[in-house]
Short mmCIF file of C-alpha atoms in Angstrom, two decimals:
data_model
loop_
_atom_site.label_atom_id
_atom_site.label_comp_id
_atom_site.label_asym_id
_atom_site.label_seq_id
_atom_site.Cartn_x
_atom_site.Cartn_y
_atom_site.Cartn_z
CA MET X 1214 61.42 22.62 14.11
CA LEU X 1215 61.37 20.39 17.18
CA LEU X 1216 60.84 22.89 19.95
CA ARG X 1217 57.52 24.71 20.31
CA GLU X 1218 56.67 27.78 22.30
CA ASN X 1219 53.74 25.89 23.84
CA ILE X 1220 53.93 22.11 24.18
CA PRO X 1221 50.37 20.69 23.94
CA VAL X 1222 48.78 19.55 27.20
CA SER X 1223 47.78 16.32 25.46
CA TYR X 1224 51.47 15.56 24.85
CA ILE X 1225 52.33 16.18 28.50
CA VAL X 1226 49.42 14.14 29.89
CA GLY X 1227 50.05 11.39 27.36
CA LYS X 1228 53.46 10.70 28.86
CA ILE X 1229 52.00 9.71 32.23
CA LYS X 1230 48.48 8.53 31.33
CA SER X 1231 49.12 4.90 32.24
CA GLU X 1232 50.65 5.84 35.60
CA ILE X 1233 47.75 8.19 36.41
CA PHE X 1234 45.23 5.52 35.44
CA PHE X 1235 46.64 3.02 37.94
CA VAL X 1236 47.05 5.70 40.63
CA THR X 1237 43.40 6.65 40.19
CA LEU X 1238 42.23 3.05 40.53
CA TYR X 1239 44.45 2.51 43.56
CA SER X 1240 43.40 5.68 45.41
CA VAL X 1241 39.70 5.04 44.68
CA PHE X 1242 40.08 1.51 46.04
CA ILE X 1243 41.64 2.83 49.26
CA ALA X 1244 38.83 5.41 49.62
CA ILE X 1245 36.16 2.74 49.17
CA MET X 1246 37.82 0.46 51.71
CA TYR X 1247 38.00 3.28 54.26
CA ASN X 1248 34.61 4.98 53.78
CA THR X 1249 32.38 2.10 52.64
CA PHE X 1250 33.77 -0.91 54.42
CA HIS X 1251 35.17 1.12 57.35
CA PHE X 1252 38.69 -0.26 57.36
CA THR X 1253 39.83 2.66 59.48
CA ARG X 1254 43.00 1.01 60.73
CA ILE X 1255 44.62 1.30 57.31
CA SER X 1256 45.51 4.95 57.87
CA ILE X 1257 49.11 5.81 58.74
CA PRO X 1258 50.75 8.98 60.12
CA ILE X 1259 51.16 11.62 57.40
CA ALA X 1260 54.79 12.01 58.48
CA VAL X 1261 55.70 8.65 56.87
CA PRO X 1262 54.94 9.61 53.24
CA THR X 1263 56.11 13.16 53.97
CA ILE X 1264 59.62 12.02 54.89
CA LEU X 1265 59.79 9.65 51.92
CA GLY X 1266 58.48 12.37 49.60
CA THR X 1267 61.17 14.79 50.80
CA VAL X 1268 63.92 12.27 50.06
CA ILE X 1269 62.48 11.53 46.61
CA SER X 1270 62.24 15.25 45.87
CA LEU X 1271 65.95 15.67 46.54
CA LEU X 1272 66.80 12.69 44.34
CA LEU X 1273 64.58 13.92 41.50
CA ALA X 1274 66.09 17.40 41.78
CA PHE X 1275 69.58 15.95 41.44
CA LYS X 1276 68.56 13.80 38.47
CA SER X 1277 66.81 16.73 36.78
CA ASN X 1278 69.86 18.97 37.23
CA GLN X 1279 72.16 16.34 35.74
CA ALA X 1280 69.80 15.79 32.81
CA TYR X 1281 69.53 19.54 32.19
CA ASP X 1282 73.32 19.85 32.26
CA ARG X 1283 73.52 17.29 29.45
CA TRP X 1284 70.85 19.15 27.46
CA TRP X 1285 72.52 22.52 27.98
CA GLU X 1286 75.93 21.14 27.03
CA ALA X 1287 74.44 19.84 23.78
CA ARG X 1288 72.90 23.25 23.07
CA THR X 1289 76.21 24.97 23.83
CA ILE X 1290 78.05 22.66 21.44
CA TRP X 1291 75.59 23.40 18.64
CA GLY X 1292 75.91 27.10 19.34
CA ALA X 1293 79.66 26.70 18.77
CA ILE X 1294 78.92 24.83 15.52
CA VAL X 1295 76.91 27.84 14.32
CA ASN X 1296 79.77 30.23 15.09
CA ASP X 1297 82.44 28.00 13.54
CA SER X 1298 80.36 27.44 10.40
CA ARG X 1299 80.13 31.18 9.88
CA THR X 1300 83.83 31.51 10.62
CA LEU X 1301 84.73 28.87 8.05
CA THR X 1302 82.69 30.61 5.36
CA ARG X 1303 84.19 33.99 6.20
CA GLN X 1304 87.71 32.57 6.09
CA LEU X 1305 87.07 30.97 2.70
CA LEU X 1306 85.69 34.18 1.23
CA THR X 1307 88.58 36.19 2.69
CA TYR X 1308 91.54 33.89 2.14
CA VAL X 1309 91.01 32.07 -1.16
CA ASP X 1310 92.77 33.63 -4.15
CA THR X 1311 93.02 31.27 -7.12
CA LYS X 1312 94.71 33.79 -9.45
CA TYR X 1313 92.52 32.35 -12.22
CA GLY X 1314 89.59 34.69 -11.81
CA LYS X 1315 86.58 35.11 -9.58
CA SER X 1316 84.70 32.17 -11.11
CA GLU X 1317 87.27 29.69 -9.81
CA GLU X 1318 87.24 31.23 -6.35
CA ARG X 1319 83.45 31.24 -6.31
CA ALA X 1320 83.22 27.59 -7.30
CA PHE X 1321 85.74 26.51 -4.64
CA CYS X 1322 84.17 28.55 -1.84
CA GLU X 1323 80.66 27.41 -2.73
CA LYS X 1324 81.75 23.79 -2.81
CA MET X 1325 83.27 23.92 0.67
CA ALA X 1326 80.52 26.11 2.15
CA LYS X 1327 77.73 23.85 0.90
CA ARG X 1328 79.64 20.82 2.12
CA GLN X 1329 79.71 22.46 5.55
CA ILE X 1330 75.93 22.84 5.41
CA ALA X 1331 75.70 19.17 4.47
CA TRP X 1332 77.90 18.32 7.46
CA CYS X 1333 75.51 20.07 9.86
CA TYR X 1334 72.44 18.26 8.53
CA SER X 1335 74.31 14.97 8.43
CA LEU X 1336 75.54 15.31 12.02
CA SER X 1337 72.01 16.15 13.19
CA ARG X 1338 70.57 13.01 11.60
CA HIS X 1339 73.56 10.90 12.64
CA LEU X 1340 73.00 11.77 16.31
CA ARG X 1341 69.31 10.87 16.04
CA ARG X 1342 70.02 7.46 14.47
CA GLN X 1343 68.41 8.58 11.20
CA ASP X 1344 69.71 8.33 7.64
CA PRO X 1345 72.61 10.84 7.54
CA LEU X 1346 72.66 10.84 3.72
CA LYS X 1347 69.11 12.12 3.30
CA GLY X 1348 68.99 15.42 1.41
CA LEU X 1349 72.75 15.67 0.89
CA GLU X 1350 72.45 15.22 -2.89
CA LYS X 1351 71.23 18.84 -3.06
CA LEU X 1352 74.36 20.17 -1.37
CA ILE X 1353 77.32 18.06 -2.51
CA SER X 1354 78.43 16.55 -5.80
CA ALA X 1355 77.61 13.00 -6.90
CA GLU X 1356 81.31 12.16 -6.64
CA ASP X 1357 81.45 13.30 -3.01
CA LEU X 1358 78.23 11.44 -2.27
CA ASP X 1359 79.66 8.18 -3.63
CA TYR X 1360 82.81 8.68 -1.57
CA ILE X 1361 81.11 9.26 1.79
CA LYS X 1362 78.81 6.26 1.31
CA GLN X 1363 81.83 4.07 2.06
CA TYR X 1364 81.91 5.39 5.65
CA SER X 1365 79.74 4.41 8.59
CA ASN X 1366 80.33 7.87 10.07
CA ILE X 1367 79.13 10.24 7.33
CA PRO X 1368 79.99 13.54 9.12
CA LEU X 1369 83.56 12.30 9.58
CA ALA X 1370 83.81 11.53 5.85
CA LEU X 1371 82.63 15.05 5.00
CA LEU X 1372 85.29 16.55 7.26
CA GLU X 1373 87.90 14.42 5.54
CA LEU X 1374 86.81 15.81 2.16
CA GLN X 1375 87.06 19.34 3.54
CA GLY X 1376 90.60 18.68 4.73
CA ALA X 1377 91.59 17.18 1.38
CA ASP X 1378 90.34 20.24 -0.49
CA LEU X 1379 92.24 22.54 1.85
CA ARG X 1380 95.43 20.56 1.22
CA ASN X 1381 94.92 20.84 -2.55
CA ALA X 1382 94.23 24.56 -2.29
CA TYR X 1383 97.47 25.03 -0.36
CA LYS X 1384 99.46 23.02 -2.90
CA LEU X 1385 97.98 25.10 -5.74
CA GLY X 1386 98.90 28.32 -3.96
CA TRP X 1387 95.28 29.46 -3.47
CA ILE X 1388 95.95 29.90 0.26
CA ASN X 1389 99.21 30.42 2.10
CA GLU X 1390 100.62 28.37 4.95
CA PHE X 1391 99.17 30.57 7.69
CA GLN X 1392 95.72 30.52 6.11
CA GLN X 1393 95.85 26.75 5.71
CA VAL X 1394 96.63 26.36 9.42
CA GLU X 1395 93.76 28.66 10.43
CA LEU X 1396 91.27 26.83 8.23
CA ASP X 1397 92.50 23.47 9.51
CA ASN X 1398 92.03 24.68 13.10
CA THR X 1399 88.43 25.47 12.25
CA LEU X 1400 87.94 21.95 10.89
CA THR X 1401 89.53 20.57 14.05
CA ARG X 1402 86.95 22.41 16.14
CA PHE X 1403 84.20 20.78 14.08
CA SER X 1404 85.74 17.39 14.80
CA ASN X 1405 85.91 18.14 18.52
CA GLU X 1406 82.30 19.34 18.57
CA MET X 1407 81.14 16.22 16.77
CA GLY X 1408 83.02 14.07 19.29
CA ALA X 1409 81.43 15.94 22.20
CA CYS X 1410 77.94 15.33 20.77
CA GLU X 1411 78.72 11.65 20.29
CA ARG X 1412 79.97 11.45 23.88
CA ILE X 1413 76.65 12.80 25.16
CA LYS X 1414 74.71 10.47 22.87
CA ASN X 1415 76.66 7.33 23.73
CA THR X 1416 77.07 7.91 27.48
CA VAL X 1417 73.83 6.65 28.97
CA PHE X 1418 72.48 7.84 32.31
CA PRO X 1419 73.08 5.11 34.97
CA ALA X 1420 70.11 2.75 34.70
CA THR X 1421 70.32 1.63 38.34
CA TYR X 1422 70.00 5.23 39.55
CA GLY X 1423 66.80 5.75 37.57
CA THR X 1424 65.42 2.37 38.66
CA TYR X 1425 65.96 3.08 42.35
CA ILE X 1426 64.31 6.49 42.09
CA HIS X 1427 61.32 5.06 40.24
CA PHE X 1428 60.93 2.26 42.80
CA SER X 1429 61.04 4.79 45.65
CA LEU X 1430 58.53 6.98 43.84
CA VAL X 1431 56.09 4.09 43.40
CA LEU X 1432 56.43 3.25 47.11
CA PHE X 1433 55.72 6.88 48.01
CA ILE X 1434 52.59 6.96 45.85
CA MET X 1435 51.38 3.68 47.38
CA LEU X 1436 51.76 5.05 50.92
CA LEU X 1437 50.30 8.48 50.17
CA PRO X 1438 46.57 7.50 50.21
CA PHE X 1439 46.96 5.87 53.63
CA GLY X 1440 48.42 9.09 55.03
CA LEU X 1441 45.75 11.38 53.51
CA ILE X 1442 42.58 9.31 53.89
CA GLU X 1443 42.03 10.23 57.54
CA PHE X 1444 42.25 13.98 56.85
CA PHE X 1445 40.59 14.28 53.43
CA GLY X 1446 38.29 11.29 53.13
CA VAL X 1447 37.10 10.81 49.54
CA VAL X 1448 38.85 14.04 48.52
CA GLU X 1449 42.15 12.19 48.93
CA VAL X 1450 41.61 10.75 45.41
CA PRO X 1451 42.16 14.01 43.45
CA VAL X 1452 44.86 15.08 45.93
CA VAL X 1453 46.81 11.87 45.38
CA ILE X 1454 46.35 12.15 41.61
CA ALA X 1455 47.65 15.74 41.62
CA ILE X 1456 50.70 14.92 43.75
CA ALA X 1457 51.48 11.77 41.75
CA SER X 1458 51.17 13.68 38.45
CA ALA X 1459 53.67 16.29 39.62
CA PHE X 1460 56.23 13.68 40.67
CA PHE X 1461 55.79 11.53 37.55
CA LEU X 1462 56.08 14.57 35.26
CA ILE X 1463 59.34 15.63 36.91
CA GLU X 1464 60.68 12.12 36.48
CA LYS X 1465 59.64 12.02 32.80
CA MET X 1466 61.16 15.45 32.21
CA ALA X 1467 64.50 14.27 33.55
CA ILE X 1468 64.36 11.12 31.41
CA HIS X 1469 63.68 13.12 28.23
CA LEU X 1470 66.29 15.79 28.91
CA GLN X 1471 69.07 13.30 29.62
CA ASP X 1472 69.28 12.43 25.90
CA PRO X 1473 69.04 15.66 23.85
CA PHE X 1474 69.31 13.84 20.49
CA GLU X 1475 66.20 11.63 20.49
CA ASN X 1476 64.06 13.62 18.02
CA LYS X 1477 61.52 14.69 20.65
CA PRO X 1478 59.96 18.11 21.41
CA THR X 1479 62.35 18.51 24.35
CA ASP X 1480 65.45 17.89 22.19
CA THR X 1481 68.17 20.29 21.23
CA PRO X 1482 66.71 21.71 17.97
CA THR X 1483 69.55 20.58 15.72
CA THR X 1484 67.43 20.65 12.55
CA THR X 1485 66.38 24.25 13.14
CA ILE X 1486 69.96 25.22 13.96
CA SER X 1487 71.17 23.56 10.73
CA GLN X 1488 68.57 25.54 8.78
CA THR X 1489 69.87 28.73 10.38
CA ILE X 1490 73.42 27.82 9.39
CA GLU X 1491 72.31 27.13 5.81
CA ARG X 1492 70.52 30.47 5.60
CA ASP X 1493 73.48 32.43 6.96
CA ILE X 1494 76.09 30.72 4.80
CA LYS X 1495 74.09 31.10 1.60
CA GLN X 1496 73.46 34.74 2.44
CA MET X 1497 77.16 35.33 3.04
CA LEU X 1498 77.99 33.81 -0.35
CA LYS X 1499 75.29 35.77 -2.14
CA VAL X 1500 76.11 39.16 -0.60
CA THR X 1501 79.86 38.73 -1.10
CA TYR X 1502 79.47 37.89 -4.78
CA LYS X 1503 77.13 40.84 -5.32
CA GLN X 1504 79.66 43.17 -3.74
CA GLU X 1505 82.44 41.77 -5.94
CA GLU X 1506 80.32 42.20 -9.08
CA LYS X 1507 79.53 45.78 -8.07
CA VAL X 1508 83.22 46.57 -7.53
CA GLN X 1509 84.11 45.01 -10.88
CA GLU X 1510 81.41 47.07 -12.58
CA GLN X 1511 82.72 50.28 -10.98
CA ASP X 1512 86.30 49.41 -12.00
CA SER X 1513 85.24 48.83 -15.61
CA LYS X 1514 83.44 52.20 -15.70
CA MET X 1515 86.49 53.98 -14.30
CA PHE X 1516 88.68 52.27 -16.90
CA TYR X 1517 86.29 53.37 -19.67
CA ILE X 1518 86.38 56.99 -18.44
CA LEU X 1519 90.16 57.01 -18.33
#
């Protein structure tokens, strides 16, 4: 699970420790120059850093909103993946009728349902630039595993296998034409959702925009001690550190949120969501088969009584 209810303070401080170190040295140096060596002419009107800080605040707010929109879109897409995964399993359990007995239906539904679970885990790892094949041997057959290894895009290969099995099921008469279309529409939604995730992953936030904001932020922090030294004296050191920490943390937050598939605590929790999908699908398969066995047992008893 990537997201925690409480992110450790050490993790937060660790992201800006180098910046705070240099800010501390810089503000202490300004305080020494002013109070010890009496360079009193280095102070500037507080309005100068105030105006610059206001502008930077607006820019950081815009950047943070854009980054959060990317994060929220990623979370919305994975919410749709959860719903569509459940829908696919329900459709399989409802539609498939092999006419050869429940064992054939069970094997076919389990094969496609577990392949869908594999697709979720594979997509999660694919977006994070990790090995998308890891752990799939527990969910799909060795034959399927050998097939998808030929592809650079493993989730796409898994969707292709799903489509091929649906085509075979239709040709064998296990599903009718309407059912085949509905199931294929579900697979199409998976393809669209995968493409949307890849768009977010591959569309980088404009580097020049972030560079300009960071440069302006550094300039603001450099001017801040000169505007506070006359009013606060030595106390300007912790004040500057506190203000700089707030601005740097907001900047870091925006940077982390703008890519929700980087395997960080602020990411969209795709692994946890995939585990939820696996739990729900396996439960749907288990409960459905238990109900079918119970109905069969009741039918056999009724037949014996008659």
